[in-house]
Amino acid sequence: MPLYRQIIYKSNATRAMTQQDLETLLAECRTLNAQHHVTGVLLYVNGYFVQCIEGASEEIAQLLGNIRRDERNHSLAVLEDIMVGERAFPDWQMGFRVLDVEELRQQEGFMDVNVAEGLDGVLSRHKPLFGIMHAFYTSI
């Protein structure tokens, strides 16, 4: 059985992304990911990117390096870097969704919606975040 490297990371957008900016980014991701057999999902949340990418270890390492150098984001932090036996997003060269913090807070099981907390705290809980990403994938 093949092993795939799966990384979840967050980074800050260098500026507010317009709908056109996001569509351009998504088109680039889908084209390159298809060429390199990378799958995953990208969330844009109030100026943050949150992404899960998965594929061959060397492809994911190269992609992560490219993302770190991309001028559209900064302060990249890897939340999880694991090897998995199967892809969580096998049919998506790149799924995409725009969310806001309140939407994240309202996801069942994600967090206590009565707790006031900044986005960094919300994103630090990567296991539930992955659950939201995967639920989005399976609902389509």
JSON list of C-alpha atoms in Angstrom, two decimals:
[
{"chain": "A", "resi": 1, "resn": "MET", "atom": "CA", "xyz": [0.00, 0.00, 0.00]},
{"chain": "A", "resi": 2, "resn": "PRO", "atom": "CA", "xyz": [1.43, 3.41, -0.93]},
{"chain": "A", "resi": 3, "resn": "LEU", "atom": "CA", "xyz": [2.03, 6.04, 1.71]},
{"chain": "A", "resi": 4, "resn": "TYR", "atom": "CA", "xyz": [1.13, 9.67, 1.18]},
{"chain": "A", "resi": 5, "resn": "ARG", "atom": "CA", "xyz": [2.45, 12.70, 3.00]},
{"chain": "A", "resi": 6, "resn": "GLN", "atom": "CA", "xyz": [-0.33, 14.89, 4.35]},
{"chain": "A", "resi": 7, "resn": "ILE", "atom": "CA", "xyz": [0.37, 18.39, 5.62]},
{"chain": "A", "resi": 8, "resn": "ILE", "atom": "CA", "xyz": [-2.02, 20.87, 7.18]},
{"chain": "A", "resi": 9, "resn": "TYR", "atom": "CA", "xyz": [-0.71, 24.41, 7.45]},
{"chain": "A", "resi": 10, "resn": "LYS", "atom": "CA", "xyz": [-1.91, 27.94, 8.00]},
{"chain": "A", "resi": 11, "resn": "SER", "atom": "CA", "xyz": [-0.45, 31.18, 6.72]},
{"chain": "A", "resi": 12, "resn": "ASN", "atom": "CA", "xyz": [-1.40, 34.83, 6.58]},
{"chain": "A", "resi": 13, "resn": "ALA", "atom": "CA", "xyz": [-2.39, 36.49, 3.32]},
{"chain": "A", "resi": 14, "resn": "THR", "atom": "CA", "xyz": [-0.11, 39.45, 2.58]},
{"chain": "A", "resi": 15, "resn": "ARG", "atom": "CA", "xyz": [-3.21, 41.48, 1.66]},
{"chain": "A", "resi": 16, "resn": "ALA", "atom": "CA", "xyz": [-6.97, 41.08, 1.52]},
{"chain": "A", "resi": 17, "resn": "MET", "atom": "CA", "xyz": [-7.72, 38.65, -1.30]},
{"chain": "A", "resi": 18, "resn": "THR", "atom": "CA", "xyz": [-10.43, 39.58, -3.78]},
{"chain": "A", "resi": 19, "resn": "GLN", "atom": "CA", "xyz": [-12.68, 37.00, -5.40]},
{"chain": "A", "resi": 20, "resn": "GLN", "atom": "CA", "xyz": [-10.59, 37.33, -8.57]},
{"chain": "A", "resi": 21, "resn": "ASP", "atom": "CA", "xyz": [-7.35, 36.82, -6.58]},
{"chain": "A", "resi": 22, "resn": "LEU", "atom": "CA", "xyz": [-8.77, 33.66, -5.04]},
{"chain": "A", "resi": 23, "resn": "GLU", "atom": "CA", "xyz": [-10.02, 32.32, -8.38]},
{"chain": "A", "resi": 24, "resn": "THR", "atom": "CA", "xyz": [-6.58, 32.92, -9.94]},
{"chain": "A", "resi": 25, "resn": "LEU", "atom": "CA", "xyz": [-4.86, 31.17, -7.02]},
{"chain": "A", "resi": 26, "resn": "LEU", "atom": "CA", "xyz": [-7.26, 28.25, -7.21]},
{"chain": "A", "resi": 27, "resn": "ALA", "atom": "CA", "xyz": [-6.75, 27.81, -10.97]},
{"chain": "A", "resi": 28, "resn": "GLU", "atom": "CA", "xyz": [-2.96, 27.79, -10.45]},
{"chain": "A", "resi": 29, "resn": "CYS", "atom": "CA", "xyz": [-3.24, 25.26, -7.61]},
{"chain": "A", "resi": 30, "resn": "ARG", "atom": "CA", "xyz": [-5.48, 22.92, -9.57]},
{"chain": "A", "resi": 31, "resn": "THR", "atom": "CA", "xyz": [-3.25, 22.95, -12.66]},
{"chain": "A", "resi": 32, "resn": "LEU", "atom": "CA", "xyz": [0.00, 22.35, -10.76]},
{"chain": "A", "resi": 33, "resn": "ASN", "atom": "CA", "xyz": [-1.53, 19.84, -8.36]},
{"chain": "A", "resi": 34, "resn": "ALA", "atom": "CA", "xyz": [-2.91, 17.78, -11.24]},
{"chain": "A", "resi": 35, "resn": "GLN", "atom": "CA", "xyz": [0.56, 17.71, -12.85]},
{"chain": "A", "resi": 36, "resn": "HIS", "atom": "CA", "xyz": [2.15, 16.52, -9.58]},
{"chain": "A", "resi": 37, "resn": "HIS", "atom": "CA", "xyz": [-0.63, 14.21, -8.35]},
{"chain": "A", "resi": 38, "resn": "VAL", "atom": "CA", "xyz": [-1.31, 16.40, -5.30]},
{"chain": "A", "resi": 39, "resn": "THR", "atom": "CA", "xyz": [-4.77, 16.57, -3.76]},
{"chain": "A", "resi": 40, "resn": "GLY", "atom": "CA", "xyz": [-6.25, 18.61, -0.94]},
{"chain": "A", "resi": 41, "resn": "VAL", "atom": "CA", "xyz": [-8.45, 21.45, 0.15]},
{"chain": "A", "resi": 42, "resn": "LEU", "atom": "CA", "xyz": [-7.80, 25.18, 0.66]},
{"chain": "A", "resi": 43, "resn": "LEU", "atom": "CA", "xyz": [-9.76, 27.39, 3.04]},
{"chain": "A", "resi": 44, "resn": "TYR", "atom": "CA", "xyz": [-9.54, 31.16, 3.09]},
{"chain": "A", "resi": 45, "resn": "VAL", "atom": "CA", "xyz": [-10.62, 32.52, 6.48]},
{"chain": "A", "resi": 46, "resn": "ASN", "atom": "CA", "xyz": [-10.48, 36.25, 7.25]},
{"chain": "A", "resi": 47, "resn": "GLY", "atom": "CA", "xyz": [-7.04, 36.82, 5.75]},
{"chain": "A", "resi": 48, "resn": "TYR", "atom": "CA", "xyz": [-5.65, 33.39, 6.61]},
{"chain": "A", "resi": 49, "resn": "PHE", "atom": "CA", "xyz": [-5.02, 30.45, 4.32]},
{"chain": "A", "resi": 50, "resn": "VAL", "atom": "CA", "xyz": [-5.57, 27.02, 5.83]},
{"chain": "A", "resi": 51, "resn": "GLN", "atom": "CA", "xyz": [-4.71, 24.11, 3.60]},
{"chain": "A", "resi": 52, "resn": "CYS", "atom": "CA", "xyz": [-4.39, 20.35, 3.63]},
{"chain": "A", "resi": 53, "resn": "ILE", "atom": "CA", "xyz": [-2.17, 18.97, 0.87]},
{"chain": "A", "resi": 54, "resn": "GLU", "atom": "CA", "xyz": [-1.38, 15.32, 0.24]},
{"chain": "A", "resi": 55, "resn": "GLY", "atom": "CA", "xyz": [0.69, 13.30, -2.20]},
{"chain": "A", "resi": 56, "resn": "ALA", "atom": "CA", "xyz": [4.12, 11.75, -2.63]},
{"chain": "A", "resi": 57, "resn": "SER", "atom": "CA", "xyz": [6.49, 12.97, 0.08]},
{"chain": "A", "resi": 58, "resn": "GLU", "atom": "CA", "xyz": [8.97, 14.61, -2.32]},
{"chain": "A", "resi": 59, "resn": "GLU", "atom": "CA", "xyz": [6.15, 16.36, -4.23]},
{"chain": "A", "resi": 60, "resn": "ILE", "atom": "CA", "xyz": [4.67, 17.71, -0.99]},
{"chain": "A", "resi": 61, "resn": "ALA", "atom": "CA", "xyz": [8.08, 18.89, 0.23]},
{"chain": "A", "resi": 62, "resn": "GLN", "atom": "CA", "xyz": [8.61, 20.77, -3.05]},
{"chain": "A", "resi": 63, "resn": "LEU", "atom": "CA", "xyz": [5.09, 22.25, -2.93]},
{"chain": "A", "resi": 64, "resn": "LEU", "atom": "CA", "xyz": [5.49, 23.40, 0.67]},
{"chain": "A", "resi": 65, "resn": "GLY", "atom": "CA", "xyz": [8.74, 25.13, -0.30]},
{"chain": "A", "resi": 66, "resn": "ASN", "atom": "CA", "xyz": [6.97, 26.86, -3.18]},
{"chain": "A", "resi": 67, "resn": "ILE", "atom": "CA", "xyz": [4.14, 27.98, -0.89]},
{"chain": "A", "resi": 68, "resn": "ARG", "atom": "CA", "xyz": [6.65, 29.38, 1.63]},
{"chain": "A", "resi": 69, "resn": "ARG", "atom": "CA", "xyz": [8.21, 31.49, -1.15]},
{"chain": "A", "resi": 70, "resn": "ASP", "atom": "CA", "xyz": [4.88, 32.63, -2.62]},
{"chain": "A", "resi": 71, "resn": "GLU", "atom": "CA", "xyz": [4.49, 36.38, -2.05]},
{"chain": "A", "resi": 72, "resn": "ARG", "atom": "CA", "xyz": [0.73, 36.06, -1.48]},
{"chain": "A", "resi": 73, "resn": "ASN", "atom": "CA", "xyz": [1.30, 34.68, 2.02]},
{"chain": "A", "resi": 74, "resn": "HIS", "atom": "CA", "xyz": [3.65, 34.85, 5.01]},
{"chain": "A", "resi": 75, "resn": "SER", "atom": "CA", "xyz": [4.10, 33.37, 8.48]},
{"chain": "A", "resi": 76, "resn": "LEU", "atom": "CA", "xyz": [3.43, 29.81, 7.33]},
{"chain": "A", "resi": 77, "resn": "ALA", "atom": "CA", "xyz": [3.06, 27.37, 10.22]},
{"chain": "A", "resi": 78, "resn": "VAL", "atom": "CA", "xyz": [2.72, 23.62, 9.73]},
{"chain": "A", "resi": 79, "resn": "LEU", "atom": "CA", "xyz": [0.00, 22.28, 12.02]},
{"chain": "A", "resi": 80, "resn": "GLU", "atom": "CA", "xyz": [0.39, 18.61, 11.08]},
{"chain": "A", "resi": 81, "resn": "ASP", "atom": "CA", "xyz": [2.80, 16.62, 8.92]},
{"chain": "A", "resi": 82, "resn": "ILE", "atom": "CA", "xyz": [2.00, 12.90, 8.78]},
{"chain": "A", "resi": 83, "resn": "MET", "atom": "CA", "xyz": [2.16, 9.87, 6.51]},
{"chain": "A", "resi": 84, "resn": "VAL", "atom": "CA", "xyz": [-1.18, 8.26, 5.64]},
{"chain": "A", "resi": 85, "resn": "GLY", "atom": "CA", "xyz": [-2.17, 5.09, 3.83]},
{"chain": "A", "resi": 86, "resn": "GLU", "atom": "CA", "xyz": [-4.84, 6.76, 1.75]},
{"chain": "A", "resi": 87, "resn": "ARG", "atom": "CA", "xyz": [-5.71, 10.25, 0.67]},
{"chain": "A", "resi": 88, "resn": "ALA", "atom": "CA", "xyz": [-8.49, 12.11, 2.46]},
{"chain": "A", "resi": 89, "resn": "PHE", "atom": "CA", "xyz": [-9.25, 14.15, -0.69]},
{"chain": "A", "resi": 90, "resn": "PRO", "atom": "CA", "xyz": [-8.50, 11.70, -3.54]},
{"chain": "A", "resi": 91, "resn": "ASP", "atom": "CA", "xyz": [-10.74, 13.37, -6.13]},
{"chain": "A", "resi": 92, "resn": "TRP", "atom": "CA", "xyz": [-9.77, 17.01, -5.54]},
{"chain": "A", "resi": 93, "resn": "GLN", "atom": "CA", "xyz": [-6.77, 18.63, -7.20]},
{"chain": "A", "resi": 94, "resn": "MET", "atom": "CA", "xyz": [-7.81, 21.44, -4.85]},
{"chain": "A", "resi": 95, "resn": "GLY", "atom": "CA", "xyz": [-11.12, 21.87, -3.10]},
{"chain": "A", "resi": 96, "resn": "PHE", "atom": "CA", "xyz": [-11.79, 25.43, -2.03]},
{"chain": "A", "resi": 97, "resn": "ARG", "atom": "CA", "xyz": [-14.04, 27.31, 0.37]},
{"chain": "A", "resi": 98, "resn": "VAL", "atom": "CA", "xyz": [-14.16, 30.80, 1.85]},
{"chain": "A", "resi": 99, "resn": "LEU", "atom": "CA", "xyz": [-15.16, 30.84, 5.54]},
{"chain": "A", "resi": 100, "resn": "ASP", "atom": "CA", "xyz": [-15.32, 33.39, 8.29]},
{"chain": "A", "resi": 101, "resn": "VAL", "atom": "CA", "xyz": [-14.42, 32.85, 11.94]},
{"chain": "A", "resi": 102, "resn": "GLU", "atom": "CA", "xyz": [-18.05, 32.75, 13.02]},
{"chain": "A", "resi": 103, "resn": "GLU", "atom": "CA", "xyz": [-18.74, 29.95, 10.52]},
{"chain": "A", "resi": 104, "resn": "LEU", "atom": "CA", "xyz": [-15.85, 27.97, 11.98]},
{"chain": "A", "resi": 105, "resn": "ARG", "atom": "CA", "xyz": [-17.14, 28.53, 15.49]},
{"chain": "A", "resi": 106, "resn": "GLN", "atom": "CA", "xyz": [-20.55, 27.17, 14.53]},
{"chain": "A", "resi": 107, "resn": "GLN", "atom": "CA", "xyz": [-19.28, 23.85, 13.17]},
{"chain": "A", "resi": 108, "resn": "GLU", "atom": "CA", "xyz": [-20.60, 21.05, 15.35]},
{"chain": "A", "resi": 109, "resn": "GLY", "atom": "CA", "xyz": [-17.93, 19.65, 17.65]},
{"chain": "A", "resi": 110, "resn": "PHE", "atom": "CA", "xyz": [-15.37, 22.24, 16.67]},
{"chain": "A", "resi": 111, "resn": "MET", "atom": "CA", "xyz": [-15.36, 24.41, 19.76]},
{"chain": "A", "resi": 112, "resn": "ASP", "atom": "CA", "xyz": [-17.50, 25.99, 22.42]},
{"chain": "A", "resi": 113, "resn": "VAL", "atom": "CA", "xyz": [-19.15, 28.90, 20.61]},
{"chain": "A", "resi": 114, "resn": "ASN", "atom": "CA", "xyz": [-19.39, 30.83, 23.88]},
{"chain": "A", "resi": 115, "resn": "VAL", "atom": "CA", "xyz": [-15.62, 31.07, 24.23]},
{"chain": "A", "resi": 116, "resn": "ALA", "atom": "CA", "xyz": [-14.21, 34.28, 22.84]},
{"chain": "A", "resi": 117, "resn": "GLU", "atom": "CA", "xyz": [-11.00, 33.44, 21.03]},
{"chain": "A", "resi": 118, "resn": "GLY", "atom": "CA", "xyz": [-8.92, 34.76, 18.18]},
{"chain": "A", "resi": 119, "resn": "LEU", "atom": "CA", "xyz": [-8.47, 32.95, 14.91]},
{"chain": "A", "resi": 120, "resn": "ASP", "atom": "CA", "xyz": [-5.02, 31.64, 15.89]},
{"chain": "A", "resi": 121, "resn": "GLY", "atom": "CA", "xyz": [-6.58, 29.75, 18.77]},
{"chain": "A", "resi": 122, "resn": "VAL", "atom": "CA", "xyz": [-9.31, 28.37, 16.55]},
{"chain": "A", "resi": 123, "resn": "LEU", "atom": "CA", "xyz": [-6.83, 27.18, 13.94]},
{"chain": "A", "resi": 124, "resn": "SER", "atom": "CA", "xyz": [-4.55, 25.60, 16.53]},
{"chain": "A", "resi": 125, "resn": "ARG", "atom": "CA", "xyz": [-7.12, 22.83, 16.88]},
{"chain": "A", "resi": 126, "resn": "HIS", "atom": "CA", "xyz": [-6.12, 21.16, 13.63]},
{"chain": "A", "resi": 127, "resn": "LYS", "atom": "CA", "xyz": [-7.87, 17.82, 14.26]},
{"chain": "A", "resi": 128, "resn": "PRO", "atom": "CA", "xyz": [-11.36, 19.37, 14.26]},
{"chain": "A", "resi": 129, "resn": "LEU", "atom": "CA", "xyz": [-10.29, 21.62, 11.40]},
{"chain": "A", "resi": 130, "resn": "PHE", "atom": "CA", "xyz": [-9.36, 18.56, 9.37]},
{"chain": "A", "resi": 131, "resn": "GLY", "atom": "CA", "xyz": [-12.78, 17.12, 10.24]},
{"chain": "A", "resi": 132, "resn": "ILE", "atom": "CA", "xyz": [-14.45, 20.23, 8.81]},
{"chain": "A", "resi": 133, "resn": "MET", "atom": "CA", "xyz": [-12.34, 19.99, 5.67]},
{"chain": "A", "resi": 134, "resn": "HIS", "atom": "CA", "xyz": [-13.19, 16.33, 5.23]},
{"chain": "A", "resi": 135, "resn": "ALA", "atom": "CA", "xyz": [-16.91, 16.88, 5.94]},
{"chain": "A", "resi": 136, "resn": "PHE", "atom": "CA", "xyz": [-16.91, 19.56, 3.24]},
{"chain": "A", "resi": 137, "resn": "TYR", "atom": "CA", "xyz": [-15.28, 17.09, 0.84]},
{"chain": "A", "resi": 138, "resn": "THR", "atom": "CA", "xyz": [-17.76, 14.29, 1.52]},
{"chain": "A", "resi": 139, "resn": "SER", "atom": "CA", "xyz": [-20.80, 16.58, 1.28]},
{"chain": "A", "resi": 140, "resn": "ILE", "atom": "CA", "xyz": [-20.08, 17.57, -2.33]}
]
